[in-house]
PDB file of C-alpha atoms and ligand atoms in Angstrom:
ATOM      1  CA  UNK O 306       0.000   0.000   0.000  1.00  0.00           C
ATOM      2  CA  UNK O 307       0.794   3.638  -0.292  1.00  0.00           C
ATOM      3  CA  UNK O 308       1.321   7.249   1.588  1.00  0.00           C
ATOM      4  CA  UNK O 309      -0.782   9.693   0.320  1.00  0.00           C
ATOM      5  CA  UNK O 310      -0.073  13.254   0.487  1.00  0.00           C
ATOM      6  CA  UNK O 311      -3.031  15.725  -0.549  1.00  0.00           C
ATOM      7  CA  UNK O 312      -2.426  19.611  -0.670  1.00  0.00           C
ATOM      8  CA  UNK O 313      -5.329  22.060  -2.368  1.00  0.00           C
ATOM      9  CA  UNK O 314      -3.151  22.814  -4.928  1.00  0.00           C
ATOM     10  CA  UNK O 315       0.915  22.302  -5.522  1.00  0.00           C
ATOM     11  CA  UNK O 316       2.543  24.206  -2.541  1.00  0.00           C
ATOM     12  CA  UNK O 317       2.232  20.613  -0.876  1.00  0.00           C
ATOM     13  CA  UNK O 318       4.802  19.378  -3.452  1.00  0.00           C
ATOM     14  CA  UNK O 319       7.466  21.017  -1.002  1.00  0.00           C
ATOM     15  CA  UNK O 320       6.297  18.532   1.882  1.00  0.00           C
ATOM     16  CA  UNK O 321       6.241  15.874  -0.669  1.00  0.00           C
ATOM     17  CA  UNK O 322       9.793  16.561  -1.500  1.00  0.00           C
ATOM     18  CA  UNK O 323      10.592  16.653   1.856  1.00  0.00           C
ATOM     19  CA  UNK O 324       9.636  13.832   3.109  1.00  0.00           C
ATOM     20  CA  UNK O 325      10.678  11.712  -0.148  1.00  0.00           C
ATOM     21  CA  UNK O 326      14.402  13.050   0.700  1.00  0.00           C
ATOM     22  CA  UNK O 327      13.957  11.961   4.609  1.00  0.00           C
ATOM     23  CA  UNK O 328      11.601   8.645   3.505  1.00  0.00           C
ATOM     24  CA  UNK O 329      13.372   7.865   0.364  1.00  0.00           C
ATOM     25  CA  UNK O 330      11.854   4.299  -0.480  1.00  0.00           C
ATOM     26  CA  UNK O 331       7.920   4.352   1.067  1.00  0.00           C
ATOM     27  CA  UNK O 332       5.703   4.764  -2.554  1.00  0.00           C
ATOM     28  CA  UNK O 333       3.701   8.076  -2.175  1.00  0.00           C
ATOM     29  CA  UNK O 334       0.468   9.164  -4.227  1.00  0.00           C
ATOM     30  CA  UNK O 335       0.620  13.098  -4.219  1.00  0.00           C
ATOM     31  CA  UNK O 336      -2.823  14.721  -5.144  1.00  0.00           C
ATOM     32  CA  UNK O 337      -3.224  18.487  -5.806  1.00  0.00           C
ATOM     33  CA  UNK O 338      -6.978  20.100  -6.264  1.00  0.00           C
ATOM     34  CA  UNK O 339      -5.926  22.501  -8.930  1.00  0.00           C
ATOM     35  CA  UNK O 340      -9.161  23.165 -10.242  1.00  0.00           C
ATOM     36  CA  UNK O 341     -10.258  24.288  -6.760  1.00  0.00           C
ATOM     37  CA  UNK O 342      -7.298  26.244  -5.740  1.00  0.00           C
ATOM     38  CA  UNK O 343      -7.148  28.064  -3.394  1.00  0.00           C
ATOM     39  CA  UNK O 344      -8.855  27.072  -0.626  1.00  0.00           C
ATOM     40  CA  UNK O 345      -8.521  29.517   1.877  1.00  0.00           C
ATOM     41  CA  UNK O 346     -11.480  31.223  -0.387  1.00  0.00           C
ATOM     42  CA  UNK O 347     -14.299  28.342  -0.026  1.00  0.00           C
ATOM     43  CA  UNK O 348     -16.524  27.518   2.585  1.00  0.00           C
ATOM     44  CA  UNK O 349     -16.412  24.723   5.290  1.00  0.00           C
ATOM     45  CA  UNK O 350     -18.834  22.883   3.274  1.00  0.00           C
ATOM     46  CA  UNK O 351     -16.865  23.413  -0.343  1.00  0.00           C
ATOM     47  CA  UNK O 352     -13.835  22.271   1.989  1.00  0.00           C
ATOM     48  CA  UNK O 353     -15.165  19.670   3.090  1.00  0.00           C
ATOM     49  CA  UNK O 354     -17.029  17.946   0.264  1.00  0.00           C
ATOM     50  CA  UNK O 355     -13.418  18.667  -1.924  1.00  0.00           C
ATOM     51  CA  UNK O 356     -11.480  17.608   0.598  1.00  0.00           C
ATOM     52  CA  UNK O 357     -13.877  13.928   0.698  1.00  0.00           C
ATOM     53  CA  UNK O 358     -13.208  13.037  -3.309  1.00  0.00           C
ATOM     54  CA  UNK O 359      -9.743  13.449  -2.422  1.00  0.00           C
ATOM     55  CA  UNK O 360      -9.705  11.267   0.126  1.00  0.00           C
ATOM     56  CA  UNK O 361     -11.825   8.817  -1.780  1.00  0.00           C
ATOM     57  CA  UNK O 362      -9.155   8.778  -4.988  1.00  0.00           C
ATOM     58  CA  UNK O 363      -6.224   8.533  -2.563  1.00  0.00           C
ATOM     59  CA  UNK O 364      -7.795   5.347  -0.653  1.00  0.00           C
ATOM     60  CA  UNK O 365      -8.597   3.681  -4.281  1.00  0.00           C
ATOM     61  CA  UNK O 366      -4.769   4.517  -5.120  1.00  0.00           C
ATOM     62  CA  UNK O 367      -4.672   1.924  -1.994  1.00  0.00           C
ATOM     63  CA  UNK O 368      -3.132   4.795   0.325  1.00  0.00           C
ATOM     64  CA  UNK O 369      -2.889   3.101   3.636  1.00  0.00           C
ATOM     65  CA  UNK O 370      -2.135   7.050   5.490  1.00  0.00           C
ATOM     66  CA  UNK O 371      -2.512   9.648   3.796  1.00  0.00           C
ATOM     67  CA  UNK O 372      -0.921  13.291   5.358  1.00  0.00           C
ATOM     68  CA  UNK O 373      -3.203  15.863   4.502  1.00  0.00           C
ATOM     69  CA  UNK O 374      -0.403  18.868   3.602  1.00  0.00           C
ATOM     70  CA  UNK O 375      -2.763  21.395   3.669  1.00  0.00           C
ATOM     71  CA  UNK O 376      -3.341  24.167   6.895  1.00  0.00           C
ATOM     72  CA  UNK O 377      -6.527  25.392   6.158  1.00  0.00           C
ATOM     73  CA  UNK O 378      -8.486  21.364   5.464  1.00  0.00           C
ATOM     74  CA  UNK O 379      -6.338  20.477   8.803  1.00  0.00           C
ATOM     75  CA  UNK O 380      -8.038  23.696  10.300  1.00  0.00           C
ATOM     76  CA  UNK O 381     -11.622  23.234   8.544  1.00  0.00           C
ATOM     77  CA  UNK O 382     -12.197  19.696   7.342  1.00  0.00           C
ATOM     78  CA  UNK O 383      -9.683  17.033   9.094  1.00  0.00           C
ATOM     79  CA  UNK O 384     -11.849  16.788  12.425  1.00  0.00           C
ATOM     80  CA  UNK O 385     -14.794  15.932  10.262  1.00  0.00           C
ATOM     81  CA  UNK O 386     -12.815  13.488   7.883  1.00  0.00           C
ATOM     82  CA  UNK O 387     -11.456  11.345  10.879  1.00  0.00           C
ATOM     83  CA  UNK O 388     -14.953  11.657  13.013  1.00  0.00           C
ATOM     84  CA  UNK O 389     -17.592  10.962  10.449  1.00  0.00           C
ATOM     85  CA  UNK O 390     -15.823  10.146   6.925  1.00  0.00           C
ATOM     86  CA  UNK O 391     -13.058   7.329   7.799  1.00  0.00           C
ATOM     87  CA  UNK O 392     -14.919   5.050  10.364  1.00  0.00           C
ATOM     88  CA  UNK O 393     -17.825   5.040   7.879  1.00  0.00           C
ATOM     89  CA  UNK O 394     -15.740   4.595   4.495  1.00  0.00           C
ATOM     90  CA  UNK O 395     -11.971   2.960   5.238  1.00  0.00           C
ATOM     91  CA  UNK O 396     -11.655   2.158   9.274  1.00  0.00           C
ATOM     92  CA  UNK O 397      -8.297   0.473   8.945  1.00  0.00           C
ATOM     93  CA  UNK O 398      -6.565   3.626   7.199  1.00  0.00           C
ATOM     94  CA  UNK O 399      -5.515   6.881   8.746  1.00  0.00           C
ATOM     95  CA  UNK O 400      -5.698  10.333   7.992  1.00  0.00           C
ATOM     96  CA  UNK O 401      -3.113  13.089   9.255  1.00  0.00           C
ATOM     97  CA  UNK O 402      -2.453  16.586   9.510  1.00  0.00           C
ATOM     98  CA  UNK O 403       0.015  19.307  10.135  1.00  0.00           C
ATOM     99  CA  UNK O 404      -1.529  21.509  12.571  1.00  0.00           C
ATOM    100  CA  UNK O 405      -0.826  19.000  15.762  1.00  0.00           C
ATOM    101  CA  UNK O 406       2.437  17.571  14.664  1.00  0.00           C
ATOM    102  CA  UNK O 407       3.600  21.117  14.198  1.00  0.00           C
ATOM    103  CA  UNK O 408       2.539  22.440  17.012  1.00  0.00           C
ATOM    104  CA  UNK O 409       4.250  19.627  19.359  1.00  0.00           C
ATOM    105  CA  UNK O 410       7.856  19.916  17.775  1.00  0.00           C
ATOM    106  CA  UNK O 411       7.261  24.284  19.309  1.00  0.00           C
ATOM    107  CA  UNK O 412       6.295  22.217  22.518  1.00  0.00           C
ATOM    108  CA  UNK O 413       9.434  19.525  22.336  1.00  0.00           C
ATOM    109  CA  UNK O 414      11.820  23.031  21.357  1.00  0.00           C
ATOM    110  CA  UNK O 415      10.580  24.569  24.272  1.00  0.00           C
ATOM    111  CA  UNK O 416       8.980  27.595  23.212  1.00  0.00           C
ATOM    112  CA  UNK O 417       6.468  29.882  25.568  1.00  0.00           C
ATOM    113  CA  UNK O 418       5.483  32.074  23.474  1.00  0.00           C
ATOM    114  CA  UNK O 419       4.657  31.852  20.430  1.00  0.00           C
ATOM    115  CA  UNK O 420       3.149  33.271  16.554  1.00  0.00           C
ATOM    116  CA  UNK O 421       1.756  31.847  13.597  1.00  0.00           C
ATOM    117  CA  UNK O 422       0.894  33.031  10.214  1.00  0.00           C
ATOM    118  CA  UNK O 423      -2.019  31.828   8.537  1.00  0.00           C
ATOM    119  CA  UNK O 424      -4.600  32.434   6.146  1.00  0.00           C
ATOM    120  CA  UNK O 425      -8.264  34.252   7.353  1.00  0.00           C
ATOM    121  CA  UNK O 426      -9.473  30.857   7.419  1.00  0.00           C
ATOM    122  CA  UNK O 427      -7.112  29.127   9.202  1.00  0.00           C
ATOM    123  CA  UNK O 428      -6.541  32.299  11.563  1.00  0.00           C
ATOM    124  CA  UNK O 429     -10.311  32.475  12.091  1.00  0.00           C
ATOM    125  CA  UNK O 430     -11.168  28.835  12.990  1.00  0.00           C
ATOM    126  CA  UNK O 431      -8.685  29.177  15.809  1.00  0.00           C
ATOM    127  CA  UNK O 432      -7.045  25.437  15.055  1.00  0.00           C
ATOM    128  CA  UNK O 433      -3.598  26.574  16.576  1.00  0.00           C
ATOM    129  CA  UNK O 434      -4.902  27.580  19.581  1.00  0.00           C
ATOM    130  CA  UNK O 435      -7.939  25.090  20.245  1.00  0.00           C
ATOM    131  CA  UNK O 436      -4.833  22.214  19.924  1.00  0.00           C
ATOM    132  CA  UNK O 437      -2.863  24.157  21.713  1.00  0.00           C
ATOM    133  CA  UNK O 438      -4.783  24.273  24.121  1.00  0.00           C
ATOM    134  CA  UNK O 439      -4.975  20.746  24.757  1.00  0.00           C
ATOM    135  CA  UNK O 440      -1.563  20.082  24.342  1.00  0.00           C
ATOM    136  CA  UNK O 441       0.115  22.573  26.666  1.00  0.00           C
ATOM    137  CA  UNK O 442      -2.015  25.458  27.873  1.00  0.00           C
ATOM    138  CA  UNK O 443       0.604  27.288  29.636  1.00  0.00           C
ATOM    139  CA  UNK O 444       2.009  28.108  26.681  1.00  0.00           C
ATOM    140  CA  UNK O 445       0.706  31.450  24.422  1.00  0.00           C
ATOM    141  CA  UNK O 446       0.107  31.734  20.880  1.00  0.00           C
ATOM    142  CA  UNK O 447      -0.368  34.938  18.839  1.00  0.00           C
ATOM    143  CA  UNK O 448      -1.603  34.991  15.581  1.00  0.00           C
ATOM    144  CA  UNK O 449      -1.749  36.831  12.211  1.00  0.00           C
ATOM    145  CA  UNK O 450      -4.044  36.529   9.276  1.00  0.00           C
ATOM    146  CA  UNK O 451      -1.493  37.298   5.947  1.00  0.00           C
ATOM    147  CA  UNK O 452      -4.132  36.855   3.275  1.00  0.00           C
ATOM    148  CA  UNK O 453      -1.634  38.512   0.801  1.00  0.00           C
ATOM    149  CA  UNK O 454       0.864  35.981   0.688  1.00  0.00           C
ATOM    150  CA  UNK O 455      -0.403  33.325  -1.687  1.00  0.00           C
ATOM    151  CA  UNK O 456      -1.851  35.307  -3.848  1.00  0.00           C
ATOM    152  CA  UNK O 457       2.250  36.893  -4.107  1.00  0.00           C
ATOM    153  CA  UNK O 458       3.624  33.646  -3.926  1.00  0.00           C
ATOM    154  CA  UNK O 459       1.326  32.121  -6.861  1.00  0.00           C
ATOM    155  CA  UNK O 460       2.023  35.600  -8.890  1.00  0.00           C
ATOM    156  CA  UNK O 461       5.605  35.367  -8.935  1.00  0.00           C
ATOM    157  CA  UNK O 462       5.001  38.402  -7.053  1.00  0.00           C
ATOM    158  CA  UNK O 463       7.952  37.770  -4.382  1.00  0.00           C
ATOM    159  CA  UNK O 464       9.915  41.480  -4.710  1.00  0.00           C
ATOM    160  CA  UNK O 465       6.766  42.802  -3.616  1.00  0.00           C
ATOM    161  CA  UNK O 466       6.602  41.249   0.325  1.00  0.00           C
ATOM    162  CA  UNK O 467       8.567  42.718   2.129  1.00  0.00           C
ATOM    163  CA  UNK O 468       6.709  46.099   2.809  1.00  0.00           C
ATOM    164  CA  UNK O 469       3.839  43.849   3.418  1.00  0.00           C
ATOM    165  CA  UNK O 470       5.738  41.171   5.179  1.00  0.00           C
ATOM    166  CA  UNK O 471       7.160  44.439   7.928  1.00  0.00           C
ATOM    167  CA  UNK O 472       3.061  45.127   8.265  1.00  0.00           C
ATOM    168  CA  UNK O 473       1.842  41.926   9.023  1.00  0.00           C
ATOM    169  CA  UNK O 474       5.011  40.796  11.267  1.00  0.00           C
ATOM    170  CA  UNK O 475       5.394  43.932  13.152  1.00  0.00           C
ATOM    171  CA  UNK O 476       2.247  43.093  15.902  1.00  0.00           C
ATOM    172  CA  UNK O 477       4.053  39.422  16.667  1.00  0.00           C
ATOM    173  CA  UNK O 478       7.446  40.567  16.918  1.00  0.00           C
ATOM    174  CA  UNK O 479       6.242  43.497  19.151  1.00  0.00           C
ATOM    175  CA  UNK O 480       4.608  40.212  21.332  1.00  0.00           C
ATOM    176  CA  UNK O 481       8.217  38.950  21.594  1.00  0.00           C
ATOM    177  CA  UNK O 482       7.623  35.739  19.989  1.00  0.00           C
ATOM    178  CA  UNK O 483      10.614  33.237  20.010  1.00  0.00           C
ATOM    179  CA  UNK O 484       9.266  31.227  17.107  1.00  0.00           C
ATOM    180  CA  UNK O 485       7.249  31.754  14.194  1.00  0.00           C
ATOM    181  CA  UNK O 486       4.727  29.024  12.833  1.00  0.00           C
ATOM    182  CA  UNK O 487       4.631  29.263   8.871  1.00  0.00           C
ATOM    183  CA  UNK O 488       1.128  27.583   9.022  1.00  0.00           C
ATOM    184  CA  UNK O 489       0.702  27.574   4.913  1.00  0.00           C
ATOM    185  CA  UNK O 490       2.092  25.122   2.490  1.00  0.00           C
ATOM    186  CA  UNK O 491       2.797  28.498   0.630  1.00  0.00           C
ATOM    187  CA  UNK O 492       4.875  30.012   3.059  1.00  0.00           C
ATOM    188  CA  UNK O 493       8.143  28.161   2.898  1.00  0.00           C
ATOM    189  CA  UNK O 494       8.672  30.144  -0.207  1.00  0.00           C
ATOM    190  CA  UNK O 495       9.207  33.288   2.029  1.00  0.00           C
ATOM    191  CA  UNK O 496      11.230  31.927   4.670  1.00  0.00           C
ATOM    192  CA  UNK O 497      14.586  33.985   3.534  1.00  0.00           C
ATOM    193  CA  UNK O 498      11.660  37.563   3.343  1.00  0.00           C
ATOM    194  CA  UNK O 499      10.690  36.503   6.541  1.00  0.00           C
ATOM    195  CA  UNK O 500      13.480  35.884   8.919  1.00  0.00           C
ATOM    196  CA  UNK O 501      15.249  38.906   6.924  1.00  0.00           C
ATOM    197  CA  UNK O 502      12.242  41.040   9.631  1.00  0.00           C
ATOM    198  CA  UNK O 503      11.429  39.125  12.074  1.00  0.00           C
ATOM    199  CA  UNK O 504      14.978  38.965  12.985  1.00  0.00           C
ATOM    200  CA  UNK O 505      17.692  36.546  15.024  1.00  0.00           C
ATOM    201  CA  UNK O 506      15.268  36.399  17.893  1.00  0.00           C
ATOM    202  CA  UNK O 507      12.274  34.379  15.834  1.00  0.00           C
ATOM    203  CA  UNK O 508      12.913  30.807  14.938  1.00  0.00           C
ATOM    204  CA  UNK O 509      11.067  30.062  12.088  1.00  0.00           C
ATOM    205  CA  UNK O 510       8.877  26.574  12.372  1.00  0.00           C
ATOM    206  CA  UNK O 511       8.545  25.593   8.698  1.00  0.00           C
ATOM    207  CA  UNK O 512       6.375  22.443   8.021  1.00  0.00           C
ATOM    208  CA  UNK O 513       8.882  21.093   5.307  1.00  0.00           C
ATOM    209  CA  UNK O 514      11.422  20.834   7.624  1.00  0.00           C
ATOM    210  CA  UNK O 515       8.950  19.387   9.954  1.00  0.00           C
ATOM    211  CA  UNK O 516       6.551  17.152   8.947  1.00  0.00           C
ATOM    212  CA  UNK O 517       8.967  14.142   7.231  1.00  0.00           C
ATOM    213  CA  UNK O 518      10.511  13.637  10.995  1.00  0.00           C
ATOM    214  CA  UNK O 519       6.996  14.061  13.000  1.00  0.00           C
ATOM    215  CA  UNK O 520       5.700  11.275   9.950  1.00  0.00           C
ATOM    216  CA  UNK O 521       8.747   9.005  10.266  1.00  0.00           C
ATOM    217  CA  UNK O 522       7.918   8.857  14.451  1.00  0.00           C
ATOM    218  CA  UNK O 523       4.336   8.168  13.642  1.00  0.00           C
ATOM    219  CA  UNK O 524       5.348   5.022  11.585  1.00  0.00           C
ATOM    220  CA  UNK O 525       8.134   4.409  14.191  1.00  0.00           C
ATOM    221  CA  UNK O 526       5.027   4.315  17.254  1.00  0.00           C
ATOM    222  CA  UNK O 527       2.479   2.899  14.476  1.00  0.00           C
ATOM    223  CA  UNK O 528       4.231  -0.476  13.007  1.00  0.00           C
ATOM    224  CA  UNK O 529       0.647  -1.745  11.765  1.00  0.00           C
ATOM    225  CA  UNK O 530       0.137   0.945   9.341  1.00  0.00           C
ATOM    226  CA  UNK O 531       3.853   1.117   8.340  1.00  0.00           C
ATOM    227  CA  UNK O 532       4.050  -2.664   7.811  1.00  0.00           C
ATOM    228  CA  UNK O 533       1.554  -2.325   5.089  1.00  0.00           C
ATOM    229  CA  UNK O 534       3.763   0.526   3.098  1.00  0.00           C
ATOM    230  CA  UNK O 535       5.252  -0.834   0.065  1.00  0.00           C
ATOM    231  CA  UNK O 536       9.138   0.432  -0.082  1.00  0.00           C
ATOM    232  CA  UNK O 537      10.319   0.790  -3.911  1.00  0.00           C
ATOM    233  CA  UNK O 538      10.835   4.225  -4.222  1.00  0.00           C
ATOM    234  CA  UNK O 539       7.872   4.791  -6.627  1.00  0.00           C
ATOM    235  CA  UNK O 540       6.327   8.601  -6.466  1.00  0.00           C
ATOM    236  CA  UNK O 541       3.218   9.398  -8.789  1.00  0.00           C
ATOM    237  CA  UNK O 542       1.791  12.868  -8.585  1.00  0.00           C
ATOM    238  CA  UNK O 543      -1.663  13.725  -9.853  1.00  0.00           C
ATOM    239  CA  UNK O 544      -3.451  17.008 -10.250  1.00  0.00           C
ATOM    240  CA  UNK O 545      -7.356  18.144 -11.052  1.00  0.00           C
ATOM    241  CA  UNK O 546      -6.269  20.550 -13.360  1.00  0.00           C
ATOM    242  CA  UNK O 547      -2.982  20.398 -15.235  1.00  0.00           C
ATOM    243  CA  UNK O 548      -1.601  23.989 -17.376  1.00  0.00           C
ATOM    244  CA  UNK O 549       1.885  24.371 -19.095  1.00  0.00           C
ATOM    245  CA  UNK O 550       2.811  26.768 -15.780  1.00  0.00           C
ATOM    246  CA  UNK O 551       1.223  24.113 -13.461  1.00  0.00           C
ATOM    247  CA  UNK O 552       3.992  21.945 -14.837  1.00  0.00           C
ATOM    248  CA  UNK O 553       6.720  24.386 -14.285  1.00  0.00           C
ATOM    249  CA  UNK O 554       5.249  25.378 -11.129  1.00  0.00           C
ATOM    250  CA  UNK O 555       5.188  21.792 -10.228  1.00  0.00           C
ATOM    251  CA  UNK O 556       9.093  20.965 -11.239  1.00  0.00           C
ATOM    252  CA  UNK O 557      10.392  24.459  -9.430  1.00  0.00           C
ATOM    253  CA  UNK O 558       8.477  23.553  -6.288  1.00  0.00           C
ATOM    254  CA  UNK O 559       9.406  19.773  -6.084  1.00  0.00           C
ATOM    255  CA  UNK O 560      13.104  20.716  -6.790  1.00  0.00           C
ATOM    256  CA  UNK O 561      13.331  17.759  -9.534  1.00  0.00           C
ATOM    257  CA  UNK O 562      11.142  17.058 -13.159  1.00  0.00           C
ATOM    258  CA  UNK O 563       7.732  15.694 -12.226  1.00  0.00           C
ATOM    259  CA  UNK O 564       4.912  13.977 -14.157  1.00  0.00           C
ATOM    260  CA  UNK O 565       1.736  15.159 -13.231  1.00  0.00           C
ATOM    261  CA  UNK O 566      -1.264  13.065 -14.528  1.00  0.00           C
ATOM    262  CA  UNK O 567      -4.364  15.139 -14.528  1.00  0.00           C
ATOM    263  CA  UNK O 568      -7.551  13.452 -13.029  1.00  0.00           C
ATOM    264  CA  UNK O 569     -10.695  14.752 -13.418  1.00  0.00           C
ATOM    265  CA  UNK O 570     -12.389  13.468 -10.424  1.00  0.00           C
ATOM    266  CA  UNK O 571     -15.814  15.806 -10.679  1.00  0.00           C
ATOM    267  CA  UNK O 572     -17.141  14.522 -14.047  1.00  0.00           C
TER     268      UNK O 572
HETATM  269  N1  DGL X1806      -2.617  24.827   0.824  1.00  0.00           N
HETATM  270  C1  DGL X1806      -3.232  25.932   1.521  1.00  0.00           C
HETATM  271  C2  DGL X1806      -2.868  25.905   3.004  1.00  0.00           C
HETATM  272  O1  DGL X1806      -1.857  25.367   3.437  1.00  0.00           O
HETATM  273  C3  DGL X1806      -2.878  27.280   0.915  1.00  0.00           C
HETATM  274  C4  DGL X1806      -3.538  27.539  -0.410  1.00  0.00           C
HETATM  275  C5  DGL X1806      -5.051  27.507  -0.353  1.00  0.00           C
HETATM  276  O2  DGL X1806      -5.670  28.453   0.189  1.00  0.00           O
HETATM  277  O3  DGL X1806      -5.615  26.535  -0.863  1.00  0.00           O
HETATM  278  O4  DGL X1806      -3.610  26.473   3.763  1.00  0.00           O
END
């Protein structure tokens, strides 16, 4: 069987390259919703139902786990999926996401205090601190709604984020954060824009860097879903919607040249 990976769109190739350098040999299924990109735009329902047909294509790739890459289904949609979706339609697979896993390597580091960048939606259904909450209550979270960034990212618009970047920053740093969540798939583009203002002080969390370790301990505590991944190196990517600068896109943010097979999964 396989690892899926599902993102809204192809910022989630970064986490799939990441974790194929860290987990060279498990097979992987990568999905990207193209056609309903971006998310952060849709309601819970549009979320919800997207997120669903993913999952449904993933588990008839045979996906034993599949890591759902994206912040703002793991804010709006995972809950649901793993409550009322996966005892009802595959009971012996598992869904993941990032929020939790993220938020306990800021716990293992030892951080108080800390921020996160989001998108409205992500900011607004208060996932970060609702888990955080549970996990370690003592410690404080500030966040930041940065709506502008994937739009900039996605419009090769990167010269233009810094002024914006010093705006939206500014009211953590003044909170003297000592680490930064970059809760977007999107965001790893910006890391160097980032640190650049928030400065020395501000560790940056990035989920790339993140997520392959936090999934290789999951398999480590979990042998009974990691005996049943095949290991022989094979990746396949898919994509609702496939353009020319999808491709490109595609091979610039996986760091290597990619086939994407389009499926249309909403005829
Ligand atoms: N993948 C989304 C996330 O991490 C960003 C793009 C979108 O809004 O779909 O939240």
């Amino acid at each position: 069987m396989k690892l899926g990976i599902f993102d809204s769109g192809l910022g989630g190739l970064l986490i799939a390259a990441a974790i194929s350098r860290h987990l060279p040999d498990i097979d992987t299924v990568y999905f990207g919703d193209t056609l309903h990109v971006p998310y952060g735009n849709r309601s819970l329902d549009a979320i919800y139902s997207y997120s669903k047909t993913a999952m449904d294509f993933l588990f008839d790739q045979d996906c034993a786990l599949i890591i759902v890459a994206c912040n703002t289904v793991s804010a709006s949609a995972l809950r649901r999926l793993q409550q009322e979706y996966l005892p009802q339609k595959a009971p012996d697979r598992r869904i993941l996401g990032v929020v939790v896993p993220t938020l306990e390597t800021a716990i293992d580091r030892g951080y108080k205090n800390l921020g996160v960048i989001a998108t409205n939606h992500i900011v607004q259904s208060g996932i970060y601190e609702q888990e955080l909450q549970k996990l370690d209550p003592s410690i404080r979270i500030h966040h930041k709604a940065t709506p502008l960034l994937v739009p900039l990212i996605e419009n090769d618009g990167l010269k233009w984020a810094p002024p914006i970047l010093e705006e939206y920053l500014s009211p953590l740093t003044q909170k003297q954060i000592e680490c930064l969540i970059l809760g977007c798939t999107h965001y790893p583009f910006l890391k160097k824009q980032i640190a650049d203002i928030s400065g020395p002080s501000v560790d940056l969390l990035s989920q790339d860097e993140i997520i392959p370790e936090k999934l290789a301990d999951y398999l480590r505590r979990h042998p009974e879903i990691s005996s049943k991944l095949d290991r022989h190196g094979q990746k396949k990517f898919f994509a609702s919607d496939m353009t020319e600068s999808y491709a490109k896109a595609a091979n610039t943010i996986y760091g290597k040249q990619i086939e994407i097979q389009r499926i249309n999964l909403h005829e």
